[in-house]
Amino acid sequence: MGASERNWPRPDVRRRAGCARGRGNRAAHCTDDVLTTVLVVHGPNLGTLGRREPELYGTTTLAAINAALVELASSWGWQISVFQSNSEGAIIDAIEQRAGDIDGLLLNPGALAHYGLGLRDALAGLTVPVVEVHLTNIHAREDWRRRSVTAEVSRGLISGFGWRSYVLGLRAMHGMLSDTES
């Protein structure tokens, strides 16, 4: 399976001059007509959710997770852009290409969390908050899964709540970007 992405429909919103993105904060005059955009990145093997080891990862599909995120984000007037790849290089490229157009990154790096130093370095260069999520509790699994090199450069890590880890991660992102609790 190759890389797949989907830019969900959004209203025709134009950025005003001087409304640059970065660190999740914009000037006050920019908030009225700039749509908050979160990039959701799904790493290796997540395209087969619902079929792959359902006893461990559950039966919820990636499409269902994406739909739940879009529904929640839409309730806030936000846009979700989704990308999935089994390739670390493709994931890095997608993040770098969108870095100036997003307000936050919700990331499930899959196994790349444990050894993806290239991905880690790409995340370290971002100026927007990164929330890492995992379906399983990585600290309750094999020793080698307990360390996340990508979490070291993320704002936070949520794991162990199945597909709800994504929803919790997006809610945390909303709190950070809105400076409120959600």
PDB file of C-alpha atoms in Angstrom:
ATOM      1  CA  MET A   1       0.000   0.000   0.000  1.00  0.00           C
ATOM      2  CA  GLY A   2       1.424   3.386  -0.951  1.00  0.00           C
ATOM      3  CA  ALA A   3       1.019   6.728   0.674  1.00  0.00           C
ATOM      4  CA  SER A   4      -2.496   8.028   0.867  1.00  0.00           C
ATOM      5  CA  GLU A   5      -3.819  11.373   1.850  1.00  0.00           C
ATOM      6  CA  ARG A   6      -7.043  13.255   1.957  1.00  0.00           C
ATOM      7  CA  ASN A   7      -7.669  16.925   2.348  1.00  0.00           C
ATOM      8  CA  TRP A   8     -11.145  17.099   3.773  1.00  0.00           C
ATOM      9  CA  PRO A   9     -13.558  19.658   2.306  1.00  0.00           C
ATOM     10  CA  ARG A  10     -13.262  23.077   3.816  1.00  0.00           C
ATOM     11  CA  PRO A  11     -14.922  26.424   3.414  1.00  0.00           C
ATOM     12  CA  ASP A  12     -13.282  28.930   1.107  1.00  0.00           C
ATOM     13  CA  VAL A  13     -11.146  30.662   3.692  1.00  0.00           C
ATOM     14  CA  ARG A  14      -8.281  32.944   2.732  1.00  0.00           C
ATOM     15  CA  ARG A  15      -5.491  34.033   5.016  1.00  0.00           C
ATOM     16  CA  ARG A  16      -5.026  37.729   5.513  1.00  0.00           C
ATOM     17  CA  ALA A  17      -1.606  39.150   4.766  1.00  0.00           C
ATOM     18  CA  GLY A  18       0.606  38.834   7.811  1.00  0.00           C
ATOM     19  CA  CYS A  19      -1.336  35.914   9.311  1.00  0.00           C
ATOM     20  CA  ALA A  20       1.529  33.461   9.304  1.00  0.00           C
ATOM     21  CA  ARG A  21       1.221  30.183  11.136  1.00  0.00           C
ATOM     22  CA  GLY A  22       3.695  29.075  13.734  1.00  0.00           C
ATOM     23  CA  ARG A  23       3.793  27.776  17.287  1.00  0.00           C
ATOM     24  CA  GLY A  24       0.021  27.463  17.117  1.00  0.00           C
ATOM     25  CA  ASN A  25      -0.522  31.171  17.769  1.00  0.00           C
ATOM     26  CA  ARG A  26      -1.640  33.888  15.393  1.00  0.00           C
ATOM     27  CA  ALA A  27      -2.095  37.603  15.811  1.00  0.00           C
ATOM     28  CA  ALA A  28      -5.533  38.475  17.189  1.00  0.00           C
ATOM     29  CA  HIS A  29      -6.607  40.061  13.900  1.00  0.00           C
ATOM     30  CA  CYS A  30      -6.092  36.748  12.120  1.00  0.00           C
ATOM     31  CA  THR A  31      -8.510  34.549  14.053  1.00  0.00           C
ATOM     32  CA  ASP A  32     -11.738  35.545  12.309  1.00  0.00           C
ATOM     33  CA  ASP A  33     -11.025  34.238   8.832  1.00  0.00           C
ATOM     34  CA  VAL A  34      -8.237  31.704   9.221  1.00  0.00           C
ATOM     35  CA  LEU A  35      -9.294  28.095   9.548  1.00  0.00           C
ATOM     36  CA  THR A  36      -7.272  26.092  12.065  1.00  0.00           C
ATOM     37  CA  THR A  37      -5.730  23.112  10.302  1.00  0.00           C
ATOM     38  CA  VAL A  38      -4.366  19.990  11.970  1.00  0.00           C
ATOM     39  CA  LEU A  39      -2.383  17.454   9.994  1.00  0.00           C
ATOM     40  CA  VAL A  40      -3.099  13.887  11.107  1.00  0.00           C
ATOM     41  CA  VAL A  41      -0.325  11.475  10.159  1.00  0.00           C
ATOM     42  CA  HIS A  42      -0.722   7.711  10.407  1.00  0.00           C
ATOM     43  CA  GLY A  43       2.494   5.702  10.162  1.00  0.00           C
ATOM     44  CA  PRO A  44       3.395   2.182   9.048  1.00  0.00           C
ATOM     45  CA  ASN A  45       0.757  -0.561   9.077  1.00  0.00           C
ATOM     46  CA  LEU A  46      -2.030   1.729  10.253  1.00  0.00           C
ATOM     47  CA  GLY A  47      -3.731   1.520   6.867  1.00  0.00           C
ATOM     48  CA  THR A  48      -4.792  -2.011   7.787  1.00  0.00           C
ATOM     49  CA  LEU A  49      -6.474  -1.146  11.086  1.00  0.00           C
ATOM     50  CA  GLY A  50      -9.590  -3.192  11.656  1.00  0.00           C
ATOM     51  CA  ARG A  51      -7.986  -6.229  10.002  1.00  0.00           C
ATOM     52  CA  ARG A  52      -4.479  -6.298  11.465  1.00  0.00           C
ATOM     53  CA  GLU A  53      -4.255  -8.002  14.860  1.00  0.00           C
ATOM     54  CA  PRO A  54      -7.742  -6.943  15.994  1.00  0.00           C
ATOM     55  CA  GLU A  55      -7.160  -8.516  19.409  1.00  0.00           C
ATOM     56  CA  LEU A  56      -4.412  -5.922  19.942  1.00  0.00           C
ATOM     57  CA  TYR A  57      -5.467  -2.911  17.855  1.00  0.00           C
ATOM     58  CA  GLY A  58      -9.249  -3.355  17.773  1.00  0.00           C
ATOM     59  CA  THR A  59     -11.672  -3.543  14.862  1.00  0.00           C
ATOM     60  CA  THR A  60     -12.067   0.187  14.223  1.00  0.00           C
ATOM     61  CA  THR A  61     -10.794   1.061  10.755  1.00  0.00           C
ATOM     62  CA  LEU A  62      -8.566   3.974   9.844  1.00  0.00           C
ATOM     63  CA  ALA A  63     -11.451   5.448   7.833  1.00  0.00           C
ATOM     64  CA  ALA A  64     -13.653   5.387  10.944  1.00  0.00           C
ATOM     65  CA  ILE A  65     -10.939   7.076  13.020  1.00  0.00           C
ATOM     66  CA  ASN A  66     -10.512   9.763  10.375  1.00  0.00           C
ATOM     67  CA  ALA A  67     -14.278  10.323  10.235  1.00  0.00           C
ATOM     68  CA  ALA A  68     -14.442  10.741  14.029  1.00  0.00           C
ATOM     69  CA  LEU A  69     -11.608  13.281  13.906  1.00  0.00           C
ATOM     70  CA  VAL A  70     -13.214  15.222  11.073  1.00  0.00           C
ATOM     71  CA  GLU A  71     -16.535  15.318  12.921  1.00  0.00           C
ATOM     72  CA  LEU A  72     -14.921  16.584  16.119  1.00  0.00           C
ATOM     73  CA  ALA A  73     -12.727  19.125  14.339  1.00  0.00           C
ATOM     74  CA  SER A  74     -15.686  20.385  12.304  1.00  0.00           C
ATOM     75  CA  SER A  75     -17.592  21.058  15.521  1.00  0.00           C
ATOM     76  CA  TRP A  76     -14.843  23.587  16.334  1.00  0.00           C
ATOM     77  CA  GLY A  77     -14.702  24.988  12.803  1.00  0.00           C
ATOM     78  CA  TRP A  78     -11.359  23.299  12.180  1.00  0.00           C
ATOM     79  CA  GLN A  79      -9.992  21.456   9.156  1.00  0.00           C
ATOM     80  CA  ILE A  80      -8.273  18.072   9.254  1.00  0.00           C
ATOM     81  CA  SER A  81      -5.756  16.977   6.635  1.00  0.00           C
ATOM     82  CA  VAL A  82      -4.922  13.257   6.737  1.00  0.00           C
ATOM     83  CA  PHE A  83      -1.836  11.421   5.507  1.00  0.00           C
ATOM     84  CA  GLN A  84      -0.889   7.735   5.857  1.00  0.00           C
ATOM     85  CA  SER A  85       2.235   5.994   4.671  1.00  0.00           C
ATOM     86  CA  ASN A  86       4.313   2.954   5.458  1.00  0.00           C
ATOM     87  CA  SER A  87       7.451   4.886   4.491  1.00  0.00           C
ATOM     88  CA  GLU A  88       9.358   7.146   6.879  1.00  0.00           C
ATOM     89  CA  GLY A  89      10.643   9.248   3.986  1.00  0.00           C
ATOM     90  CA  ALA A  90       7.153   9.858   2.614  1.00  0.00           C
ATOM     91  CA  ILE A  91       5.944  10.877   6.081  1.00  0.00           C
ATOM     92  CA  ILE A  92       8.830  13.315   6.506  1.00  0.00           C
ATOM     93  CA  ASP A  93       8.147  14.768   3.046  1.00  0.00           C
ATOM     94  CA  ALA A  94       4.443  15.226   3.847  1.00  0.00           C
ATOM     95  CA  ILE A  95       5.207  16.988   7.129  1.00  0.00           C
ATOM     96  CA  GLU A  96       7.840  19.249   5.569  1.00  0.00           C
ATOM     97  CA  GLN A  97       5.581  20.164   2.639  1.00  0.00           C
ATOM     98  CA  ARG A  98       2.723  21.187   4.943  1.00  0.00           C
ATOM     99  CA  ALA A  99       4.713  22.707   7.815  1.00  0.00           C
ATOM    100  CA  GLY A 100       3.828  26.295   6.907  1.00  0.00           C
ATOM    101  CA  ASP A 101       0.134  25.539   6.421  1.00  0.00           C
ATOM    102  CA  ILE A 102      -0.750  23.722   9.631  1.00  0.00           C
ATOM    103  CA  ASP A 103      -1.404  24.753  13.205  1.00  0.00           C
ATOM    104  CA  GLY A 104      -0.690  21.383  14.777  1.00  0.00           C
ATOM    105  CA  LEU A 105       0.322  17.802  14.059  1.00  0.00           C
ATOM    106  CA  LEU A 106      -1.460  14.741  15.452  1.00  0.00           C
ATOM    107  CA  LEU A 107       0.889  11.821  14.863  1.00  0.00           C
ATOM    108  CA  ASN A 108       0.698   8.070  15.246  1.00  0.00           C
ATOM    109  CA  PRO A 109       4.174   7.084  14.099  1.00  0.00           C
ATOM    110  CA  GLY A 110       3.547   3.377  14.670  1.00  0.00           C
ATOM    111  CA  ALA A 111       6.832   1.496  14.978  1.00  0.00           C
ATOM    112  CA  LEU A 112       8.730   4.571  13.749  1.00  0.00           C
ATOM    113  CA  ALA A 113       8.302   5.904  17.287  1.00  0.00           C
ATOM    114  CA  HIS A 114      11.013   3.512  18.422  1.00  0.00           C
ATOM    115  CA  TYR A 115      13.672   3.988  15.738  1.00  0.00           C
ATOM    116  CA  GLY A 116      12.608   6.783  13.344  1.00  0.00           C
ATOM    117  CA  LEU A 117      15.430   9.236  13.974  1.00  0.00           C
ATOM    118  CA  GLY A 118      14.830  10.989  10.650  1.00  0.00           C
ATOM    119  CA  LEU A 119      11.193  11.520  11.619  1.00  0.00           C
ATOM    120  CA  ARG A 120      12.272  12.673  15.071  1.00  0.00           C
ATOM    121  CA  ASP A 121      14.546  15.303  13.530  1.00  0.00           C
ATOM    122  CA  ALA A 122      11.765  16.504  11.208  1.00  0.00           C
ATOM    123  CA  LEU A 123       9.438  16.906  14.196  1.00  0.00           C
ATOM    124  CA  ALA A 124      12.103  18.787  16.156  1.00  0.00           C
ATOM    125  CA  GLY A 125      12.173  21.392  13.386  1.00  0.00           C
ATOM    126  CA  LEU A 126       8.449  22.150  13.551  1.00  0.00           C
ATOM    127  CA  THR A 127       7.137  25.339  15.127  1.00  0.00           C
ATOM    128  CA  VAL A 128       3.665  23.908  15.807  1.00  0.00           C
ATOM    129  CA  PRO A 129       2.613  21.575  18.623  1.00  0.00           C
ATOM    130  CA  VAL A 130       2.925  17.846  18.003  1.00  0.00           C
ATOM    131  CA  VAL A 131       0.782  15.343  19.895  1.00  0.00           C
ATOM    132  CA  GLU A 132       1.843  11.714  19.561  1.00  0.00           C
ATOM    133  CA  VAL A 133      -0.786   8.999  19.907  1.00  0.00           C
ATOM    134  CA  HIS A 134      -0.719   5.210  20.025  1.00  0.00           C
ATOM    135  CA  LEU A 135      -3.592   2.750  20.083  1.00  0.00           C
ATOM    136  CA  THR A 136      -1.903   0.460  22.598  1.00  0.00           C
ATOM    137  CA  ASN A 137      -0.116   1.314  25.822  1.00  0.00           C
ATOM    138  CA  ILE A 138       3.463   1.265  24.559  1.00  0.00           C
ATOM    139  CA  HIS A 139       4.755   1.143  28.151  1.00  0.00           C
ATOM    140  CA  ALA A 140       2.948  -2.150  28.793  1.00  0.00           C
ATOM    141  CA  ARG A 141       4.414  -3.918  25.766  1.00  0.00           C
ATOM    142  CA  GLU A 142       7.841  -5.282  24.811  1.00  0.00           C
ATOM    143  CA  ASP A 143      10.874  -3.477  26.224  1.00  0.00           C
ATOM    144  CA  TRP A 144      11.899  -2.081  22.838  1.00  0.00           C
ATOM    145  CA  ARG A 145       8.474  -0.455  22.395  1.00  0.00           C
ATOM    146  CA  ARG A 146       8.676   1.475  25.652  1.00  0.00           C
ATOM    147  CA  ARG A 147      10.941   4.217  24.324  1.00  0.00           C
ATOM    148  CA  SER A 148       9.643   6.706  21.785  1.00  0.00           C
ATOM    149  CA  VAL A 149      12.262   8.847  20.079  1.00  0.00           C
ATOM    150  CA  THR A 150       9.466  10.892  18.502  1.00  0.00           C
ATOM    151  CA  ALA A 151       7.765  11.596  21.842  1.00  0.00           C
ATOM    152  CA  GLU A 152      10.993  13.275  22.956  1.00  0.00           C
ATOM    153  CA  VAL A 153      10.185  16.180  20.617  1.00  0.00           C
ATOM    154  CA  SER A 154       6.386  16.097  20.947  1.00  0.00           C
ATOM    155  CA  ARG A 155       4.294  18.258  23.255  1.00  0.00           C
ATOM    156  CA  GLY A 156       2.680  15.152  24.697  1.00  0.00           C
ATOM    157  CA  LEU A 157       2.012  11.433  24.286  1.00  0.00           C
ATOM    158  CA  ILE A 158      -1.329   9.641  24.603  1.00  0.00           C
ATOM    159  CA  SER A 159      -1.383   5.851  24.408  1.00  0.00           C
ATOM    160  CA  GLY A 160      -3.433   2.868  25.387  1.00  0.00           C
ATOM    161  CA  PHE A 161      -6.974   4.054  24.678  1.00  0.00           C
ATOM    162  CA  GLY A 162      -7.467   2.366  21.314  1.00  0.00           C
ATOM    163  CA  TRP A 163      -8.982   4.581  18.623  1.00  0.00           C
ATOM    164  CA  ARG A 164      -9.946   7.037  21.370  1.00  0.00           C
ATOM    165  CA  SER A 165      -6.261   7.959  21.724  1.00  0.00           C
ATOM    166  CA  TYR A 166      -6.689   9.983  18.526  1.00  0.00           C
ATOM    167  CA  VAL A 167      -9.764  11.793  19.862  1.00  0.00           C
ATOM    168  CA  LEU A 168      -8.011  12.537  23.145  1.00  0.00           C
ATOM    169  CA  GLY A 169      -5.009  13.813  21.201  1.00  0.00           C
ATOM    170  CA  LEU A 170      -7.159  16.121  19.092  1.00  0.00           C
ATOM    171  CA  ARG A 171      -8.895  17.420  22.229  1.00  0.00           C
ATOM    172  CA  ALA A 172      -5.489  18.123  23.774  1.00  0.00           C
ATOM    173  CA  MET A 173      -4.500  19.965  20.589  1.00  0.00           C
ATOM    174  CA  HIS A 174      -7.704  22.008  20.785  1.00  0.00           C
ATOM    175  CA  GLY A 175      -6.871  22.978  24.340  1.00  0.00           C
ATOM    176  CA  MET A 176      -3.357  24.036  23.385  1.00  0.00           C
ATOM    177  CA  LEU A 177      -4.361  26.021  20.321  1.00  0.00           C
ATOM    178  CA  SER A 178      -7.408  27.592  21.933  1.00  0.00           C
ATOM    179  CA  ASP A 179      -5.655  28.153  25.254  1.00  0.00           C
ATOM    180  CA  THR A 180      -8.655  26.502  26.906  1.00  0.00           C
ATOM    181  CA  GLU A 181      -9.456  23.087  28.239  1.00  0.00           C
ATOM    182  CA  SER A 182     -11.626  20.946  25.971  1.00  0.00           C
TER     183      SER A 182
END
